[in-house]
mmCIF file of C-alpha atoms in Angstrom:
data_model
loop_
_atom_site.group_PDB
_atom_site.id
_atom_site.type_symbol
_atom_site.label_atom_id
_atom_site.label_comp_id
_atom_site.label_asym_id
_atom_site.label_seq_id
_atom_site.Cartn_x
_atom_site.Cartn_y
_atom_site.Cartn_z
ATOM 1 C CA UNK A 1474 -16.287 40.539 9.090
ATOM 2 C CA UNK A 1475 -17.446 38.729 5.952
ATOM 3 C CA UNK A 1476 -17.613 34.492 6.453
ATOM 4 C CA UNK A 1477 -16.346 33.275 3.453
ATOM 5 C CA UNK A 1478 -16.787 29.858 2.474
ATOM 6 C CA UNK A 1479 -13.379 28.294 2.815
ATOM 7 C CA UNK A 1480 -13.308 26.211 -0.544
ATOM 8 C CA UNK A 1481 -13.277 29.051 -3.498
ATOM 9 C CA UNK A 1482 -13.228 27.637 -6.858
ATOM 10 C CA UNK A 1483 -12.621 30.625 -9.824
ATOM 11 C CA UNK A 1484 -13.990 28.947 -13.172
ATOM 12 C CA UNK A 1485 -14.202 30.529 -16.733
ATOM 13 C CA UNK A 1486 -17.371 30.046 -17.835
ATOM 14 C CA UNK A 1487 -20.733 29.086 -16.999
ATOM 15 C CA UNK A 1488 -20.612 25.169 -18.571
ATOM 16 C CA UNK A 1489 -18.304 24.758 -15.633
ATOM 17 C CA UNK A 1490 -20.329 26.203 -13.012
ATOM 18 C CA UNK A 1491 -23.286 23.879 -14.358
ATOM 19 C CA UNK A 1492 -20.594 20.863 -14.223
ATOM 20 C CA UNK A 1493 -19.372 21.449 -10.889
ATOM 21 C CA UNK A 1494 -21.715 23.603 -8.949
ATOM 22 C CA UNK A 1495 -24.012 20.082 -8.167
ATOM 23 C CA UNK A 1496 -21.021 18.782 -6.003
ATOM 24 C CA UNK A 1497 -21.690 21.196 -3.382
ATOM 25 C CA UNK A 1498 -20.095 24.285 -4.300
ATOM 26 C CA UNK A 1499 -21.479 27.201 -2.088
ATOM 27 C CA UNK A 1500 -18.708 29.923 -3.436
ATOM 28 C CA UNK A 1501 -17.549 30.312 -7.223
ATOM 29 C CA UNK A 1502 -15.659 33.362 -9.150
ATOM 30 C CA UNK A 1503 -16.897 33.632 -13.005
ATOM 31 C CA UNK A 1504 -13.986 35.152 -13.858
ATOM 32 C CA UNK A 1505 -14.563 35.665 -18.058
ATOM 33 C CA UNK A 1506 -11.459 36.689 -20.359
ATOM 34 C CA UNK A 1507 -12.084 38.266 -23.372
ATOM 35 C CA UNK A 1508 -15.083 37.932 -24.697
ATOM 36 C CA UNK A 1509 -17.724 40.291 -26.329
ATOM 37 C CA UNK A 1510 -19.538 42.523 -24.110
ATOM 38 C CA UNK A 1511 -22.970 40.231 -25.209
ATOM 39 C CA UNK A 1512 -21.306 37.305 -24.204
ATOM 40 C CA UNK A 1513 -20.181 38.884 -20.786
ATOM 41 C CA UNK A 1514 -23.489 39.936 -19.988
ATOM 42 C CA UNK A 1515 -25.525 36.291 -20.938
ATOM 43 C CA UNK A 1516 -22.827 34.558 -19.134
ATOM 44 C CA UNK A 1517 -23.490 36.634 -15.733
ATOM 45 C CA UNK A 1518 -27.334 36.695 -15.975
ATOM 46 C CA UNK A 1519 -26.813 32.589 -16.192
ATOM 47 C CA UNK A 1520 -24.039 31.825 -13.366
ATOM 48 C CA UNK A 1521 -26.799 33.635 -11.569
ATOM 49 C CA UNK A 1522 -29.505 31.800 -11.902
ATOM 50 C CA UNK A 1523 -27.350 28.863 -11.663
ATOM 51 C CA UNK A 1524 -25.981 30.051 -8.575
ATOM 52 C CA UNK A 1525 -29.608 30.850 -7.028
ATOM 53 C CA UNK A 1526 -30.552 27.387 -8.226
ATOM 54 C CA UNK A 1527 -27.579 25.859 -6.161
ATOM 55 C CA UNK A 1528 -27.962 28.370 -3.305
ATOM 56 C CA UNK A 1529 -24.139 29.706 -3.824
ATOM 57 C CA UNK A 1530 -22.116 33.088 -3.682
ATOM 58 C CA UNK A 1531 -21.298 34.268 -6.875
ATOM 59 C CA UNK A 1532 -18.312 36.376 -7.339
ATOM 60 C CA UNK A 1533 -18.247 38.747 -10.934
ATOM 61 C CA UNK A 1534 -14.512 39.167 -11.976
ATOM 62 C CA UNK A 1535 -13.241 42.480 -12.967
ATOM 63 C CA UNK A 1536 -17.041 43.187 -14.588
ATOM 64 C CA UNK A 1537 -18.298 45.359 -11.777
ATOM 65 C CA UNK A 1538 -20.576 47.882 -14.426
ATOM 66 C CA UNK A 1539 -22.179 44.579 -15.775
ATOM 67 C CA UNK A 1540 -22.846 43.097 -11.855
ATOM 68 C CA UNK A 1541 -24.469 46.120 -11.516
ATOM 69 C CA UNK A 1542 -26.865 46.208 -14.317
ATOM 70 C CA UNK A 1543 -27.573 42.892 -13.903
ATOM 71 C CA UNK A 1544 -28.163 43.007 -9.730
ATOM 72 C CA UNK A 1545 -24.994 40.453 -8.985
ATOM 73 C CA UNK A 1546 -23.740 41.100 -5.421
ATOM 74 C CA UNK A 1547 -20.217 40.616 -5.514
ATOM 75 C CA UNK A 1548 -17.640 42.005 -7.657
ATOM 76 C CA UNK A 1549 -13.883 41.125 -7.465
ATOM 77 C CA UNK A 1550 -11.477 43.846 -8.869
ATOM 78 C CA UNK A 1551 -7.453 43.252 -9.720
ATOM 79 C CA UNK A 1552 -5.476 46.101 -9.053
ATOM 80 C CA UNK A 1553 -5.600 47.709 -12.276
ATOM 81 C CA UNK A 1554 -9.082 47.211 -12.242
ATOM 82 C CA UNK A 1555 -9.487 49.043 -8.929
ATOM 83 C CA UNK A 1556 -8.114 52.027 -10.187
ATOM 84 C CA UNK A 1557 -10.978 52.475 -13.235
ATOM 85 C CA UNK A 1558 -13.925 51.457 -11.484
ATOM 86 C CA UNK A 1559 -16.282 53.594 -9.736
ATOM 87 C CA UNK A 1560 -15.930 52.629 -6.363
ATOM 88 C CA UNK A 1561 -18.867 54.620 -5.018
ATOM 89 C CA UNK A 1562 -21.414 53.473 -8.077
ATOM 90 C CA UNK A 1563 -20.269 49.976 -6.306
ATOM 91 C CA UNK A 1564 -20.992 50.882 -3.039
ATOM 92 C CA UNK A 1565 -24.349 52.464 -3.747
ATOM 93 C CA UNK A 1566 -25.505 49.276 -5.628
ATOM 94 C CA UNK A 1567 -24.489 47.419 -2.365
ATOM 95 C CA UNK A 1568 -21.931 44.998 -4.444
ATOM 96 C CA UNK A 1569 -19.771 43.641 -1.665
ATOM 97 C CA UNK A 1570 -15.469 43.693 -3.209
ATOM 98 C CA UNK A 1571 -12.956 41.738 -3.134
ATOM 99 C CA UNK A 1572 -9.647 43.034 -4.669
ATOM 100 C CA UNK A 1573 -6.303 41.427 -5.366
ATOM 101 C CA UNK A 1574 -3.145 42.003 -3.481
ATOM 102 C CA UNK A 1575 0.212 41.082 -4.258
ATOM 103 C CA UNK A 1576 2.687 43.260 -2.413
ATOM 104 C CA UNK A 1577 2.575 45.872 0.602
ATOM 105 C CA UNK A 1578 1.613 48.893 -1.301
ATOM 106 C CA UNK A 1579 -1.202 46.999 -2.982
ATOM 107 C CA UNK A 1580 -2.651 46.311 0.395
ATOM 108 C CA UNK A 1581 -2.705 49.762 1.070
ATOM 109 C CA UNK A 1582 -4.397 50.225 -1.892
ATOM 110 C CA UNK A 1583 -6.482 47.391 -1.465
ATOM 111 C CA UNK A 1584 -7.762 48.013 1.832
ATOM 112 C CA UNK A 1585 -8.497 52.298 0.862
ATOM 113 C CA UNK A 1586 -11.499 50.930 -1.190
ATOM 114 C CA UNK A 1587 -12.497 49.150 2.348
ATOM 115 C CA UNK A 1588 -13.175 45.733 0.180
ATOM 116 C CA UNK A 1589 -14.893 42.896 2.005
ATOM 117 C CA UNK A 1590 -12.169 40.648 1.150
ATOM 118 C CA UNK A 1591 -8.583 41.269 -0.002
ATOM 119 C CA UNK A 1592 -6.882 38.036 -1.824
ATOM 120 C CA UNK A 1593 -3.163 37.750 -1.242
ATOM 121 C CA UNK A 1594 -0.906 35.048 -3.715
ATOM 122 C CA UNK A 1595 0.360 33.480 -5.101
ATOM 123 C CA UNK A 1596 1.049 31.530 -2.160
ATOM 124 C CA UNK A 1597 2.973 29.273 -3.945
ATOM 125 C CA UNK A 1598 4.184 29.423 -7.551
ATOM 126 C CA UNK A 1599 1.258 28.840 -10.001
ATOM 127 C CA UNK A 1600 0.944 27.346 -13.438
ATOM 128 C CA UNK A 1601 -1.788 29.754 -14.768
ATOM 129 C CA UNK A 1602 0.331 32.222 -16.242
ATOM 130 C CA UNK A 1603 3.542 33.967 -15.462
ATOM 131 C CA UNK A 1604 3.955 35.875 -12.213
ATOM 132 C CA UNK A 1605 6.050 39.336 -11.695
ATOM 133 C CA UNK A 1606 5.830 38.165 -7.780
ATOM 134 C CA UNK A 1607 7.693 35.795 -6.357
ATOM 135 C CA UNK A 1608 5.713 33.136 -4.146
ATOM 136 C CA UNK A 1609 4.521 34.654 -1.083
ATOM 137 C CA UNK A 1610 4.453 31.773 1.098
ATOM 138 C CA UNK A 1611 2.283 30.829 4.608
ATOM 139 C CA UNK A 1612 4.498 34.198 6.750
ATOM 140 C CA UNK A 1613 3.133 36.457 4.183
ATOM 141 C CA UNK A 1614 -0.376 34.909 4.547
ATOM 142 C CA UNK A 1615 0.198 35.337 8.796
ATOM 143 C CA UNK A 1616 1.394 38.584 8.008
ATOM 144 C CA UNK A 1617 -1.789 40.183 5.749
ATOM 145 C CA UNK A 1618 -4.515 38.512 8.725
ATOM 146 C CA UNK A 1619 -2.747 40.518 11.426
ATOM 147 C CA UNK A 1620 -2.969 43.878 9.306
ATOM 148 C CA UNK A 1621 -6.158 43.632 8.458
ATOM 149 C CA UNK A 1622 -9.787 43.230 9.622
ATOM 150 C CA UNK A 1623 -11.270 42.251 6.499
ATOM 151 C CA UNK A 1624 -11.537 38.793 5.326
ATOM 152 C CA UNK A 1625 -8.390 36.840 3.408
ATOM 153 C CA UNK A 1626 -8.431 34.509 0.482
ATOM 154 C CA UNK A 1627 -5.394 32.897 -0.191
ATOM 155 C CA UNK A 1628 -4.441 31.910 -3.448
ATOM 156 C CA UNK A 1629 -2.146 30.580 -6.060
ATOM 157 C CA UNK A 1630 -0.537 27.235 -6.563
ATOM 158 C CA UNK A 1631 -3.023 25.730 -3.944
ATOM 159 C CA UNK A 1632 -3.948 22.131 -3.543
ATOM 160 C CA UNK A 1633 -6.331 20.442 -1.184
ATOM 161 C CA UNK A 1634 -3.342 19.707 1.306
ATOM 162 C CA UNK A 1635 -1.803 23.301 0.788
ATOM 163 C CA UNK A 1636 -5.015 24.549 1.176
ATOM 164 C CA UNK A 1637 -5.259 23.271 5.044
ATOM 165 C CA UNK A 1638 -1.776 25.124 5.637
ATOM 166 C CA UNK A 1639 -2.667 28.070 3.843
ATOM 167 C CA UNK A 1640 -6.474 28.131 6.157
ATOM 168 C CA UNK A 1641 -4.544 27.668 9.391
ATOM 169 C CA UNK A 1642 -1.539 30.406 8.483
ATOM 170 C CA UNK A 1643 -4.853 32.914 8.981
ATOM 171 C CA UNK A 1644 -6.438 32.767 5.605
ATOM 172 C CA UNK A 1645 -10.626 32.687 5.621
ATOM 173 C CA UNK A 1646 -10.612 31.562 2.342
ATOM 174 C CA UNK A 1647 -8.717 29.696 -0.674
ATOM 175 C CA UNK A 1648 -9.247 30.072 -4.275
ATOM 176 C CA UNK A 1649 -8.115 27.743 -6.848
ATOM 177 C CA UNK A 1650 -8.448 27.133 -10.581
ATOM 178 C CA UNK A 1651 -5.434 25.399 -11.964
ATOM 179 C CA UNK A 1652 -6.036 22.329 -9.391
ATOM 180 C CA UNK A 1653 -9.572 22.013 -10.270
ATOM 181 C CA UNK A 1654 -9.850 22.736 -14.327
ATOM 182 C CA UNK A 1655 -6.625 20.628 -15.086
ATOM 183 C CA UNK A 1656 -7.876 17.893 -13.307
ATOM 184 C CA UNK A 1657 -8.762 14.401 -15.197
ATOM 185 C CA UNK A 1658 -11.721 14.613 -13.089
ATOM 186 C CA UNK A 1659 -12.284 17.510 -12.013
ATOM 187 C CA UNK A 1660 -15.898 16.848 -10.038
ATOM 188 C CA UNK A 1661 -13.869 14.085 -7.999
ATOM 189 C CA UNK A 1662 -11.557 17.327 -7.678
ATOM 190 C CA UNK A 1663 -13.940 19.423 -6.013
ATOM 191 C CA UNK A 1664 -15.266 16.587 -3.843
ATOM 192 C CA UNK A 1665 -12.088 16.235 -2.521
ATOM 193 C CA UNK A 1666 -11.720 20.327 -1.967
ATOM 194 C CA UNK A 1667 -14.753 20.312 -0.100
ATOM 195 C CA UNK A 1668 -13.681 17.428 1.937
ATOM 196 C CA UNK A 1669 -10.312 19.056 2.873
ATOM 197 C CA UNK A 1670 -11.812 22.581 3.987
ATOM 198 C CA UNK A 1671 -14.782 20.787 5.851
ATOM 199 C CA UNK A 1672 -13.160 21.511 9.642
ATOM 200 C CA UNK A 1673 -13.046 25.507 8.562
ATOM 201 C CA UNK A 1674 -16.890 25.114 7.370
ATOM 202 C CA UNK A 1675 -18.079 24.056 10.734
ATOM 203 C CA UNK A 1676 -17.296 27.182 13.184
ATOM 204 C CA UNK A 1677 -18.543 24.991 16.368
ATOM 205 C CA UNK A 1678 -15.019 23.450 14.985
ATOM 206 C CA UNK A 1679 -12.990 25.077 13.227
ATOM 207 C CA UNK A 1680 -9.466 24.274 14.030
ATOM 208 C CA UNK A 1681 -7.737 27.168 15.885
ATOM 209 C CA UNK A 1682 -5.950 29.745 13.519
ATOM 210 C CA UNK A 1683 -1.814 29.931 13.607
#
């Protein structure tokens, strides 16, 4: 199975990942909303260098033709995303997936495309924008490890102290973006992110899962 790091920050754009990546950031989502297909593909080909330069994961949302072209190695894919892309143009390129899951039958759909990860939320309800799912909660998390063998990213309405419940109800992983990029300081933010997920960084001691 995939080790994840267990602090997953998702930011929009690249003068974020050159704000925060220096605070010890070793896995980040660029996850770009629209913008011009020029834009989208200078923004990649810099979070990677960036992300070379700071020796961390990066994570292409929904862009999966574009992390291709440009030799990314991760792709993450929303539902209705998963259903355009070519899944085996992804495969042969070696991009490892992550996909998002919300509900039962998106897990089965989620887990067809045999993704690396599968992210279940929200967790808990979320500011970002408007949910058709109701908050999922820490059973649901328990739930999704024992079904399946892939690694788990938890996420929605997370906060360093959720994120400790949310990493011993079984998840691998948490994302967060609200926390971080609505913070007054959000490199103080991260600090304290990576502080909170340290015990799941360490395997000689990492706490024992729920």
């Amino acid at each position: 199975m995939l080790r994840l790091d267990p602090f997953y920050p998702i930011l929009p754009d690249t003068e974020w990942l050159g704000r925060l990546l220096p605070e010890g950031i070793k896995l980040v989502q660029l996850r770009i909303k629209d913008k011009p297909n020029a834009v989208v593909r200078e923004e990649i080909a810099k979070a990677m260098g960036l992300c070379r330069a700071h020796k961390c994961e990066l994570v292409i949302n929904d862009y999966w033709r574009e992390a291709i072209e440009l030799g990314a190695h991760f792709v993450h894919l929303g539902q209705e995303d998963l259903a355009a892309a070519d899944l085996a143009a992804i495969k042969r390129a070696g991009l490892r997936l992550g996909v998002s899951t919300h509900s039962i039958d998106e897990l089965g759909t989620a887990l067809a495309a045999s993704p690396d990860y599968v992210a279940l939320g929200p967790i808990y309800a979320t500011m970002l924008k408007k949910m058709p799912w109701a908050p999922q909660g820490l059973p649901r998390l328990a739930e999704w490890r024992s079904r399946i063998d892939c690694a788990l990213v938890a996420i929605g309405g997370l906060t360093p102290e959720r994120a400790q419940l949310a990493l011993a109800a079984g998840a691998d992983s948490v994302a967060v973006i609200t926390d971080i990029v609505t913070s007054d300081s959000p490199e103080e933010r991260v600090r304290r992110w990576i502080t909170a997920t340290a015990p799941w960084r360490d395997l000689s001691t990492r706490p024992p899962q729920c």
